[in-house]
Coordinates of C-alpha atoms in Angstrom, one line a residue:
M130 CA -38.1 120.4 -18.5
S131 CA -36.3 117.1 -19.0
R132 CA -37.1 114.6 -21.7
T133 CA -36.3 110.9 -22.2
L134 CA -35.0 110.1 -25.6
H135 CA -35.8 106.6 -27.2
T136 CA -33.6 105.3 -30.0
P137 CA -35.8 103.8 -32.7
R138 CA -35.3 99.9 -33.0
S139 CA -34.5 98.2 -36.2
P140 CA -36.4 95.0 -37.2
R141 CA -33.3 92.9 -36.6
T142 CA -32.9 94.3 -33.1
A143 CA -36.6 93.6 -32.2
A144 CA -36.2 89.9 -33.5
A145 CA -33.1 89.4 -31.3
A146 CA -35.0 90.8 -28.2
R147 CA -37.9 88.4 -28.8
A148 CA -35.4 85.5 -29.1
I149 CA -33.8 86.4 -25.9
L150 CA -37.1 86.6 -24.1
L151 CA -38.2 83.2 -25.5
L152 CA -35.0 81.6 -24.3
A153 CA -35.3 83.1 -20.8
S154 CA -38.9 81.9 -20.5
L155 CA -37.8 78.4 -21.6
V156 CA -35.1 78.3 -19.0
F157 CA -37.5 79.5 -16.3
F158 CA -40.2 77.0 -16.9
T159 CA -37.6 74.2 -17.3
T160 CA -36.2 75.1 -13.9
L161 CA -39.7 74.9 -12.3
A162 CA -40.5 71.6 -13.9
A163 CA -37.2 69.9 -13.0
P164 CA -38.1 68.8 -9.4
A165 CA -41.4 67.2 -10.6
A166 CA -39.5 65.5 -13.5
A167 CA -36.9 64.3 -11.0
R168 CA -39.5 62.8 -8.7
Q169 CA -41.2 61.1 -11.6
D170 CA -37.8 59.8 -12.8
A171 CA -36.9 58.6 -9.3
A172 CA -40.3 56.7 -9.1
Q173 CA -39.6 55.1 -12.5
K174 CA -36.2 53.9 -11.3
I175 CA -37.6 51.8 -8.5
T176 CA -37.1 48.1 -9.4
A177 CA -37.6 44.8 -7.6
V178 CA -35.2 41.9 -8.4
A179 CA -34.7 38.3 -7.2
V180 CA -31.0 37.5 -6.9
T181 CA -29.3 34.2 -6.2
D182 CA -25.8 33.0 -7.1
V183 CA -26.6 29.3 -7.8
T184 CA -28.1 27.4 -10.7
Q185 CA -27.5 23.9 -9.4
V186 CA -27.6 22.4 -5.9
Y187 CA -28.1 19.1 -4.2
V188 CA -31.3 18.0 -2.6
G189 CA -31.1 19.2 1.0
E190 CA -28.5 21.8 0.3
S191 CA -29.5 25.4 1.2
F192 CA -28.7 28.5 -0.8
Q193 CA -29.5 32.2 -0.3
L194 CA -32.3 34.0 -2.2
R195 CA -32.4 37.8 -2.0
I196 CA -35.4 39.9 -2.9
A197 CA -33.9 43.5 -3.5
V198 CA -36.1 46.6 -4.0
E199 CA -33.7 49.2 -5.4
G200 CA -34.4 53.0 -5.4
T201 CA -36.3 53.3 -2.1
L202 CA -36.3 52.2 1.5
N203 CA -40.1 52.5 1.9
V204 CA -40.8 48.8 1.3
E205 CA -43.4 46.3 2.8
P206 CA -42.3 42.7 3.4
P207 CA -43.3 40.5 0.5
A208 CA -45.3 37.3 0.9
L209 CA -43.6 34.5 -0.9
P210 CA -46.0 31.9 -2.3
P211 CA -45.5 28.3 -1.2
V212 CA -43.6 26.2 -3.7
E213 CA -44.0 22.5 -3.8
G214 CA -40.7 20.7 -3.2
L215 CA -39.0 23.7 -1.6
V216 CA -38.5 24.8 2.0
I217 CA -38.2 28.6 2.1
V218 CA -37.3 30.3 5.4
P219 CA -36.8 34.0 6.0
T220 CA -33.4 34.8 7.5
G221 CA -33.5 38.6 7.8
S222 CA -33.8 41.9 6.1
G223 CA -32.3 45.3 6.1
P224 CA -31.4 48.5 4.1
V225 CA -28.4 48.7 1.8
S226 CA -27.1 52.2 0.7
Y227 CA -23.8 53.8 -0.4
S228 CA -22.6 56.8 -2.3
S229 CA -19.6 57.4 -4.5
H230 CA -17.9 60.6 -5.8
S231 CA -15.6 61.1 -8.8
I232 CA -14.0 64.1 -10.6
V233 CA -14.3 64.1 -14.4
G234 CA -12.9 67.0 -16.3
G235 CA -12.8 69.2 -13.2
R236 CA -16.4 68.5 -12.4
T237 CA -17.6 66.4 -9.4
Q238 CA -20.0 63.6 -10.1
S239 CA -22.0 61.8 -7.3
T240 CA -23.7 58.5 -7.5
E241 CA -26.1 57.2 -4.7
Y242 CA -27.5 53.8 -4.3
Q243 CA -30.2 52.6 -1.9
A244 CA -32.1 49.4 -1.7
F245 CA -34.0 47.2 0.9
V246 CA -33.1 43.5 0.8
F247 CA -35.0 40.5 2.1
H248 CA -33.0 37.3 2.7
Y249 CA -34.3 33.7 2.5
A250 CA -32.8 30.3 2.8
V251 CA -34.1 27.9 0.1
T252 CA -33.7 24.2 0.4
P253 CA -35.0 21.7 -2.2
S254 CA -36.6 18.5 -0.8
R255 CA -36.8 16.6 -4.1
P256 CA -34.6 16.4 -7.2
G257 CA -35.4 18.1 -10.5
D258 CA -35.9 21.5 -12.0
H259 CA -37.5 24.1 -9.7
V260 CA -39.0 27.5 -10.3
I261 CA -39.6 30.2 -7.7
P262 CA -42.4 32.3 -9.3
P263 CA -42.3 36.1 -9.6
V264 CA -42.7 37.8 -6.2
S265 CA -44.9 40.8 -5.7
V266 CA -43.5 43.7 -3.5
R267 CA -45.2 46.9 -2.5
A268 CA -42.8 49.9 -2.4
A269 CA -43.4 53.7 -2.2
G270 CA -47.1 53.1 -2.6
R271 CA -46.7 51.1 -5.8
Q272 CA -46.6 47.4 -6.7
F273 CA -43.5 45.9 -8.2
T274 CA -42.8 42.3 -9.3
T275 CA -39.5 40.4 -9.5
Q276 CA -38.5 38.0 -12.2
E277 CA -38.8 34.2 -11.7
V278 CA -35.8 32.2 -10.4
R279 CA -34.9 28.8 -11.9
F280 CA -32.5 26.2 -10.7
R281 CA -31.9 22.4 -10.6
A282 CA -31.7 20.1 -7.6
L283 CA -29.5 17.1 -8.0
P284 CA -30.3 13.8 -6.1
G285 CA -28.0 12.5 -3.5
E286 CA -25.1 10.2 -4.5
T287 CA -23.5 7.0 -3.3
D288 CA -20.1 7.9 -2.0
G289 CA -17.6 5.7 -0.4
D290 CA -16.1 8.5 1.7
V291 CA -19.3 9.8 3.3
K292 CA -22.2 7.9 4.9
V293 CA -25.1 9.0 7.1
R294 CA -27.4 6.9 9.3
L295 CA -30.7 7.7 11.1
E296 CA -31.8 5.7 14.2
S297 CA -34.7 6.0 16.7
S298 CA -34.6 4.8 20.3
S299 CA -38.1 3.3 19.8
L300 CA -40.0 2.3 16.7
S301 CA -43.4 2.0 18.4
P302 CA -43.6 4.9 20.9
Y303 CA -46.7 6.3 22.6
V304 CA -48.1 9.8 21.9
G305 CA -46.2 12.0 24.3
E306 CA -43.3 9.6 24.9
P307 CA -39.9 11.2 24.4
I308 CA -37.8 9.3 21.9
T309 CA -34.2 10.0 20.8
L310 CA -33.3 10.5 17.2
K311 CA -29.6 9.8 16.5
V312 CA -27.9 11.0 13.3
T313 CA -24.5 9.5 12.6
L314 CA -22.1 10.9 10.0
G315 CA -19.4 8.5 8.9
L316 CA -16.2 9.9 7.2
R317 CA -13.2 8.2 5.6
R318 CA -11.8 11.6 4.5
S319 CA -11.9 15.0 6.3
A320 CA -14.9 17.1 5.3
T321 CA -16.1 20.7 5.9
R322 CA -19.4 22.7 5.5
A323 CA -21.6 19.8 6.5
E324 CA -25.3 20.6 6.1
F325 CA -28.1 18.3 7.3
F326 CA -31.6 18.3 5.9
F327 CA -34.3 16.6 7.9
P328 CA -37.7 17.7 6.7
G329 CA -41.2 17.1 8.1
V330 CA -40.3 16.4 11.8
E331 CA -41.6 19.7 13.2
E332 CA -45.0 19.0 11.7
K333 CA -45.7 15.9 13.8
F334 CA -43.2 16.1 16.7
S335 CA -42.3 18.5 19.6
L336 CA -38.6 19.1 19.8
V337 CA -36.7 18.8 23.0
D338 CA -33.0 19.4 23.7
A339 CA -31.2 16.3 24.8
P340 CA -29.2 16.5 28.1
P341 CA -25.5 15.9 27.8
N342 CA -24.3 12.3 27.7
P343 CA -21.6 11.9 30.3
N344 CA -20.5 8.5 29.0
V345 CA -19.2 9.8 25.6
A346 CA -16.6 12.4 24.5
L347 CA -17.6 15.5 22.8
S348 CA -15.8 16.6 19.6
D349 CA -15.2 20.1 18.4
S350 CA -17.9 19.6 15.8
V351 CA -21.4 21.1 16.1
F352 CA -24.3 20.1 13.8
E353 CA -27.2 22.3 12.8
L354 CA -29.9 19.7 13.3
L355 CA -33.7 20.4 13.4
G356 CA -33.2 24.1 14.0
A357 CA -30.7 23.7 16.9
K358 CA -26.9 23.6 17.2
V359 CA -26.2 20.2 18.6
P360 CA -22.7 19.0 19.8
A361 CA -21.5 15.9 18.0
Y362 CA -19.9 12.9 19.8
S363 CA -16.8 11.5 18.1
G364 CA -16.1 7.8 17.8
A365 CA -15.8 5.0 15.3
T366 CA -18.5 3.0 13.5
Q367 CA -19.1 0.7 10.5
F368 CA -21.1 1.1 7.3
D369 CA -21.5 -1.9 5.1
G370 CA -18.6 -3.6 6.9
Q371 CA -16.2 -0.7 6.4
D372 CA -14.7 1.3 9.2
Y373 CA -15.5 5.0 9.4
Q374 CA -14.7 7.8 11.8
S375 CA -18.1 8.8 13.2
F376 CA -19.7 12.0 14.5
T377 CA -23.1 11.5 16.2
A378 CA -25.7 14.1 17.2
E379 CA -29.0 13.5 19.1
R380 CA -32.3 15.3 19.3
I381 CA -35.2 14.3 21.5
V382 CA -38.6 14.4 19.9
I383 CA -42.1 13.8 21.3
P384 CA -44.8 12.5 18.9
R385 CA -48.0 14.5 19.0
E386 CA -50.3 12.3 16.9
P387 CA -50.9 8.5 16.7
G388 CA -50.4 6.5 13.5
P389 CA -47.6 5.5 11.1
I390 CA -45.0 8.1 10.5
T391 CA -42.0 7.9 8.2
L392 CA -38.9 9.7 9.4
G393 CA -36.3 10.8 7.0
P394 CA -34.3 10.3 4.9
V395 CA -31.7 12.6 6.4
T396 CA -29.6 14.2 3.7
V397 CA -26.1 15.5 4.4
T398 CA -24.2 17.7 2.0
C399 CA -20.5 18.5 2.6
D400 CA -17.2 19.3 1.0
V401 CA -14.8 16.3 1.0
I402 CA -11.2 17.4 1.1
I403 CA -9.3 15.6 -1.7
Q404 CA -6.0 17.4 -1.2
R405 CA -4.8 19.8 1.5
A406 CA -3.4 23.2 0.5
A407 CA 0.4 23.3 0.0
S408 CA 0.7 26.7 1.6
I409 CA -1.3 29.5 3.2
F410 CA -1.7 31.1 -0.3
D411 CA -3.4 28.0 -1.7
R412 CA -6.8 26.4 -1.0
D413 CA -7.8 22.8 -0.2
R414 CA -9.0 20.8 -3.2
V415 CA -12.5 19.6 -2.4
R416 CA -15.5 18.0 -4.1
R417 CA -19.1 18.6 -3.0
V418 CA -20.9 15.4 -1.9
S419 CA -24.6 14.8 -1.0
V420 CA -25.7 11.5 0.5
S421 CA -28.9 10.3 2.2
S422 CA -29.8 7.9 5.0
D423 CA -32.4 5.2 4.9
P424 CA -35.8 6.3 6.3
V425 CA -37.1 5.1 9.6
Q426 CA -40.7 3.9 10.0
L427 CA -42.5 4.6 13.3
D428 CA -45.9 3.3 14.5
V429 CA -47.0 5.8 17.2
R430 CA -49.5 4.3 19.7
P431 CA -52.3 6.4 21.3
L432 CA -52.5 6.6 25.1
P433 CA -55.3 4.4 26.4
A434 CA -58.4 6.0 27.8
E435 CA -59.0 3.2 30.4
G436 CA -57.6 4.0 33.8
R437 CA -56.6 7.6 33.0
P438 CA -56.6 9.7 36.2
D439 CA -58.6 12.9 36.2
H440 CA -55.6 15.0 36.9
F441 CA -53.3 13.3 34.4
N442 CA -51.1 16.1 32.8
G443 CA -49.6 14.3 29.9
L444 CA -46.4 12.9 31.4
V445 CA -45.2 9.7 29.7
G446 CA -42.3 7.9 31.2
A447 CA -41.1 7.1 34.8
Y448 CA -41.3 10.0 37.3
R449 CA -41.0 10.6 41.0
I450 CA -42.0 13.6 43.2
D451 CA -41.0 14.9 46.6
A452 CA -42.5 17.9 48.5
S453 CA -41.7 20.2 51.4
A454 CA -43.5 23.1 53.0
S455 CA -42.7 26.2 55.1
P456 CA -43.8 27.3 57.6
T457 CA -45.7 24.3 59.1
E458 CA -47.1 26.2 62.2
V459 CA -49.6 28.8 60.9
N460 CA -52.9 30.5 61.6
V461 CA -55.9 30.0 59.3
G462 CA -55.3 32.0 56.1
D463 CA -51.5 32.4 56.6
P464 CA -49.4 31.7 53.4
I465 CA -47.6 28.3 53.2
T466 CA -45.0 27.8 50.5
L467 CA -45.3 24.3 49.0
E468 CA -42.2 23.2 47.1
M469 CA -42.4 20.2 44.7
R470 CA -39.4 18.5 43.2
I471 CA -39.9 16.2 40.2
E472 CA -37.3 13.9 38.7
G473 CA -37.7 12.1 35.4
P474 CA -36.2 11.5 32.0
L475 CA -37.0 15.1 30.7
P476 CA -37.3 17.4 33.7
G477 CA -37.2 20.5 31.4
S478 CA -40.5 19.6 29.7
V479 CA -42.4 18.7 32.9
P480 CA -45.5 20.9 33.4
A481 CA -46.5 22.0 36.9
P482 CA -48.6 19.4 38.8
A483 CA -52.3 20.1 38.6
I484 CA -52.8 20.3 42.4
E485 CA -56.0 22.3 42.0
R486 CA -57.7 19.2 40.7
Q487 CA -56.7 17.0 43.7
P488 CA -59.8 17.0 45.9
Q489 CA -58.1 16.5 49.3
L490 CA -56.0 19.6 48.7
A491 CA -58.8 21.7 47.2
D492 CA -61.1 21.0 50.1
A493 CA -58.6 22.0 52.8
F494 CA -56.6 24.8 51.2
R495 CA -56.9 27.8 49.1
I496 CA -54.4 27.3 46.2
A497 CA -53.0 30.5 44.7
A498 CA -52.9 30.6 40.9
S499 CA -49.4 30.7 39.5
D500 CA -48.0 30.9 35.9
A501 CA -44.4 30.8 37.2
P502 CA -42.3 28.2 35.4
G503 CA -40.3 25.5 37.2
V504 CA -36.7 25.9 38.0
L505 CA -34.3 23.3 36.8
D506 CA -32.0 21.8 39.4
G507 CA -29.7 19.2 37.9
R508 CA -31.9 16.4 36.6
A509 CA -34.9 17.6 38.5
I510 CA -37.4 20.5 38.2
V511 CA -38.7 22.5 41.2
F512 CA -42.2 24.1 41.4
R513 CA -43.5 26.4 44.1
R514 CA -47.1 27.2 45.0
T515 CA -48.7 29.1 47.8
L516 CA -51.4 27.4 50.0
R517 CA -53.6 28.9 52.7
A518 CA -55.5 26.6 55.2
L519 CA -59.2 27.2 55.1
R520 CA -59.9 26.1 58.7
A521 CA -58.3 25.2 62.0
G522 CA -57.5 21.6 62.7
V523 CA -56.0 20.9 59.3
S524 CA -53.2 18.5 60.4
A525 CA -51.3 17.9 57.2
I526 CA -50.8 18.7 53.6
P527 CA -52.0 15.5 52.0
P528 CA -49.8 13.6 49.5
I529 CA -49.2 15.4 46.3
E530 CA -50.0 13.1 43.4
L531 CA -48.2 13.1 40.0
P532 CA -49.9 10.8 37.5
Y533 CA -47.9 9.5 34.6
F534 CA -48.1 6.8 31.9
D535 CA -45.6 4.0 32.3
T536 CA -44.5 2.9 28.9
R537 CA -43.0 -0.4 30.2
S538 CA -46.2 -1.7 31.8
G539 CA -48.5 0.1 29.4
A540 CA -50.6 1.5 32.3
Y541 CA -51.1 4.7 34.2
K542 CA -49.4 5.1 37.6
I543 CA -49.3 7.8 40.3
A544 CA -46.2 9.0 42.1
R545 CA -47.0 10.4 45.6
T546 CA -45.2 12.5 48.2
D547 CA -45.3 11.8 51.9
P548 CA -47.9 13.9 53.8
I549 CA -46.5 17.0 55.4
P550 CA -47.6 17.6 59.1
L551 CA -49.1 21.0 59.8
S552 CA -50.4 22.9 62.9
V553 CA -53.2 25.3 62.0
R554 CA -54.6 27.5 64.7
E555 CA -57.7 29.7 64.7
T556 CA -57.1 33.2 63.6
R557 CA -56.9 35.5 66.8
V558 CA -59.6 38.2 66.9
V559 CA -58.8 41.3 69.1
T560 CA -61.9 42.4 71.0
A561 CA -62.8 45.3 73.3
A562 CA -62.1 43.1 76.3
D563 CA -58.4 42.9 75.3
A564 CA -58.2 46.7 75.4
E565 CA -60.2 47.3 78.6
G566 CA -58.8 44.3 80.6
A567 CA -59.9 40.8 81.3
A568 CA -63.6 40.4 82.1
D569 CA -62.9 38.5 85.4
T570 CA -60.7 41.3 86.9
Q571 CA -62.1 42.5 90.3
P572 CA -62.6 46.3 90.7
T573 CA -60.3 47.9 93.3
A574 CA -62.2 49.0 96.5
L575 CA -61.9 52.7 97.2
E576 CA -62.0 54.2 100.7
V577 CA -64.4 57.1 101.1
R578 CA -63.0 59.8 103.4
D579 CA -64.2 63.1 104.7
N580 CA -62.5 66.2 103.2
S581 CA -62.3 69.5 105.0
I582 CA -62.9 71.4 101.7
G583 CA -65.9 70.4 99.7
L584 CA -69.5 71.2 98.8
R585 CA -70.7 71.0 102.4
A586 CA -69.8 74.7 103.1
N587 CA -69.6 78.1 101.4
Y588 CA -66.3 80.0 101.3
E589 CA -65.6 83.7 100.7
G590 CA -62.8 86.2 100.7
P591 CA -60.1 87.7 98.4
A592 CA -58.1 84.6 98.8
L593 CA -60.6 82.7 96.6
L594 CA -60.0 85.1 93.6
A595 CA -57.8 83.6 90.8
D596 CA -55.9 85.4 88.0
Q597 CA -58.0 84.8 84.8
S598 CA -55.8 86.8 82.4
F599 CA -55.0 85.0 79.0
D600 CA -51.5 84.8 77.5
L601 CA -51.6 83.1 74.1
A602 CA -47.8 82.6 73.9
A603 CA -47.6 81.1 77.3
R604 CA -50.5 78.8 76.6
L605 CA -49.0 77.6 73.3
A606 CA -45.6 77.0 75.1
R607 CA -47.2 74.0 76.8
P608 CA -47.1 70.8 74.8
G609 CA -50.6 69.7 75.8
N610 CA -52.1 73.0 74.6
I611 CA -50.2 72.7 71.2
A612 CA -51.6 69.2 70.8
A613 CA -55.1 70.4 71.6
V614 CA -54.9 73.1 68.9
A615 CA -53.2 71.1 66.2
L616 CA -55.0 67.8 66.6
P617 CA -58.5 68.7 65.2
P618 CA -57.1 70.1 61.9
A619 CA -54.8 67.1 61.6
V620 CA -57.7 64.7 62.1
F621 CA -59.8 66.5 59.5
G622 CA -56.8 66.4 57.1
V623 CA -56.2 62.7 57.5
A624 CA -60.0 62.0 57.1
A625 CA -60.0 64.1 53.9
L626 CA -57.0 62.2 52.5
A627 CA -58.6 58.9 53.3
L628 CA -61.9 60.0 51.6
V629 CA -60.0 61.0 48.5
A630 CA -58.0 57.8 48.4
R631 CA -61.2 55.8 48.8
R632 CA -62.9 57.7 46.0
R633 CA -59.8 57.1 43.8
A634 CA -59.8 53.4 44.6
G635 CA -63.4 53.2 43.8
S636 CA -62.8 55.0 40.5
S637 CA -59.9 52.7 39.7
S638 CA -62.0 49.6 40.4
A639 CA -64.8 51.0 38.2
T640 CA -62.3 51.7 35.5
M641 CA -60.9 48.2 35.6
R642 CA -64.5 46.8 35.4
R643 CA -65.1 48.9 32.3
R644 CA -61.8 47.9 30.7
A645 CA -61.9 44.2 31.7
A646 CA -63.0 42.9 28.3
A647 CA -60.6 45.1 26.3
L648 CA -57.7 44.0 28.6
A649 CA -58.7 40.3 28.2
N650 CA -58.9 40.5 24.4
T651 CA -55.5 42.2 24.3
A652 CA -54.0 39.4 26.4
L653 CA -55.6 36.8 24.0
D654 CA -54.1 38.6 21.0
S655 CA -50.6 38.0 22.4
V656 CA -51.2 34.2 23.0
T657 CA -48.5 32.1 21.2
T658 CA -50.4 29.1 19.8
S659 CA -47.2 27.5 18.6
D660 CA -46.5 26.5 22.2
A661 CA -49.7 24.7 23.1
G662 CA -49.0 24.3 26.8
A663 CA -48.1 28.0 27.2
A664 CA -51.1 29.0 25.1
A665 CA -53.5 27.1 27.4
S666 CA -52.0 28.8 30.5
Q667 CA -52.2 32.2 28.9
V668 CA -55.8 31.8 27.9
G669 CA -56.8 30.5 31.4
A670 CA -54.9 33.5 33.0
A671 CA -56.6 36.0 30.7
L672 CA -60.1 34.6 31.6
R673 CA -59.4 34.5 35.3
R674 CA -58.1 38.2 35.3
Y675 CA -61.2 39.2 33.4
I676 CA -63.5 37.7 36.0
A677 CA -61.4 39.1 38.8
H678 CA -61.7 42.7 37.3
K679 CA -65.4 42.4 36.8
A680 CA -66.1 40.9 40.3
G681 CA -63.6 43.1 42.1
L682 CA -61.4 40.2 43.2
D683 CA -57.7 39.8 43.6
A684 CA -56.5 38.5 40.2
A685 CA -53.2 37.3 41.5
H686 CA -54.6 34.7 43.8
L687 CA -57.8 33.6 42.0
A688 CA -58.0 29.9 41.2
S689 CA -60.0 28.5 38.4
R690 CA -62.7 27.1 40.7
E691 CA -63.0 30.4 42.5
A692 CA -63.3 32.2 39.1
A693 CA -66.1 29.9 38.0
D694 CA -67.9 30.4 41.3
A695 CA -67.6 34.2 40.9
A696 CA -69.0 34.0 37.4
R697 CA -71.9 31.8 38.6
A698 CA -72.8 34.3 41.3
S699 CA -72.8 37.3 39.0
A700 CA -73.7 35.8 35.6
P701 CA -75.5 32.4 36.1
A702 CA -76.4 32.0 32.4
A703 CA -72.7 32.0 31.4
A704 CA -71.4 30.1 34.4
D705 CA -71.3 26.6 32.8
P706 CA -69.3 27.7 29.7
V707 CA -66.8 29.5 32.0
A708 CA -66.3 26.4 34.2
E709 CA -65.9 24.2 31.1
L710 CA -63.4 26.5 29.4
L711 CA -61.3 26.9 32.5
R712 CA -61.3 23.1 32.9
R713 CA -60.1 22.7 29.3
C714 CA -57.4 25.3 29.9
D715 CA -56.1 23.5 33.0
D716 CA -56.2 20.1 31.1
A717 CA -54.5 21.5 28.0
A718 CA -51.8 23.3 30.0
Y719 CA -50.3 19.9 30.7
G720 CA -50.1 18.3 27.3
G721 CA -52.3 16.8 24.6
L722 CA -52.9 20.0 22.6
N723 CA -51.7 21.1 19.1
S724 CA -51.6 24.6 17.6
V725 CA -55.0 24.3 15.9
Q726 CA -56.6 23.3 19.2
A727 CA -54.8 26.1 20.9
Q728 CA -56.2 28.6 18.4
K729 CA -59.7 27.1 19.0
L730 CA -59.1 27.7 22.8
V731 CA -58.4 31.4 22.1
E732 CA -61.6 31.7 20.0
D733 CA -63.7 30.0 22.6
A734 CA -62.3 32.3 25.3
R735 CA -63.4 35.4 23.2
A736 CA -66.9 34.0 22.9
V737 CA -67.1 33.3 26.6
I738 CA -65.9 36.8 27.5
D739 CA -68.5 38.3 25.1
R740 CA -71.2 36.3 26.8
L741 CA -70.0 37.2 30.3
E742 CA -69.8 40.9 29.2
A743 CA -73.4 40.8 28.0
S744 CA -74.6 39.2 31.3
W745 CA -72.7 41.7 33.4
N746 CA -73.8 44.7 31.5
A747 CA -77.5 43.6 31.7
R748 CA -77.3 43.7 35.5
P749 CA -79.1 46.7 37.1

């Protein structure tokens, strides 16, 4: 029998064993706790900082502010608070990450960096000390705060080498009248890095790109003026009796509100070159200069209510319109393409003529709805609409009217096209008489003759017997027999497919009726209220599509009047609000609407749709 022998332990050996066991346990639990500690340490290393490289700038001079969240890429965009005297505009955002590796004492050490950075352009509009307060940022499920940023804005200076002038083509324009703002930079020395600051214009004016001026020469310079890159015209001018080389840029603006408005001053900040570099290894010697123009005072006049045509669409200025149509010989209901060509001072900003509100057209034609924009053709814009004659005998498309406000006479005028001759026939209906022959056709007289074989006698004998055997292959070899066998299953198959298609179409129509409100509200969510004219068109289109889906009509060719009639037939209690809202949309689509009114239009559309939905759902 075998035996295991144990050597007795001494007290010192037992103590050493306990020490080893304690050390191993400590290493084990430390290893388990390391990931949690690392996660906690990583969370603690997330920081948010505001970074800029300037402490002093001129009024109107922009600089970059960066909000960086270091240690994670899981960051929500911060909301910078408004700061009086500062214009802060986001210019982009994105992740920043890199890693580096080094060998120290034979061991490789790695360093990783990651951050998410938000960029902003900051422009002071008044001199003095400015403070951007701490910005709160949410990252990795926690809230972090940057430090505040302080800097000083210096006022513009009087400099003999740089001048700037602001001019307006009219000092007393009407609401909606395009006016040209001209900014002229005068230089007696070469300059670089010119920045223009023109605050407050976007709040009270719509901005329009000016067409090229063929009478002046373009320079190689491009100004960033009121949010657009504008080519500068070179020339010569005088400031305070002194000659300067000039660079002039123009923007067209349209006042949206009546009353006194102060434009400017415009501030330009640039580097004036004092001495050119002696070689490619040197730099030009420059000094930073900031100068301001004198302000311009405008007195914007409202458009008069007296004499305003019902279908006035907001055009201010002198305009003319021509029209053509094709085809001009049609049946009732056939499509006719009407093309309207409009010429004026700003063809790119001309809305489509409101032909639905011209009684002579609306009484004789069905006018298809259209959200298609006009197509620019030189100094004109071309719109196309589809018309369908409602009855035979319509002899012409009546003159298309384009009302506008003439600023020279201070009165409303109407430009008209010439009438377009048409030939509209009754729609031809195919009847049974067309298939059987004309009603006045005389029947052919048949001669009755005696036949030697017929029912008058009985016949007998083997010659009368006929072979009645049946050969399937032989029968099917004849085309007529094949058709007789295959035709019934084919007819039944076609009928079954038609029935399935009809049921599917009905199911699709029912689905659209159920989803009409949801689709309309989704369309209203995407309305861009910053562009008032587009917003009005989008709201009107969303409401017409909703009514078309609920009433089972064709949304693509449903005019506002037809939509109102469909709502009146199905939901009389909500008919008047529908007609009124569609009229407001048509009116607002052609001018006279600001962003606040556009938002109100969206809210009213939601209320009308809710009311219509309740009326439709209450029907048995």
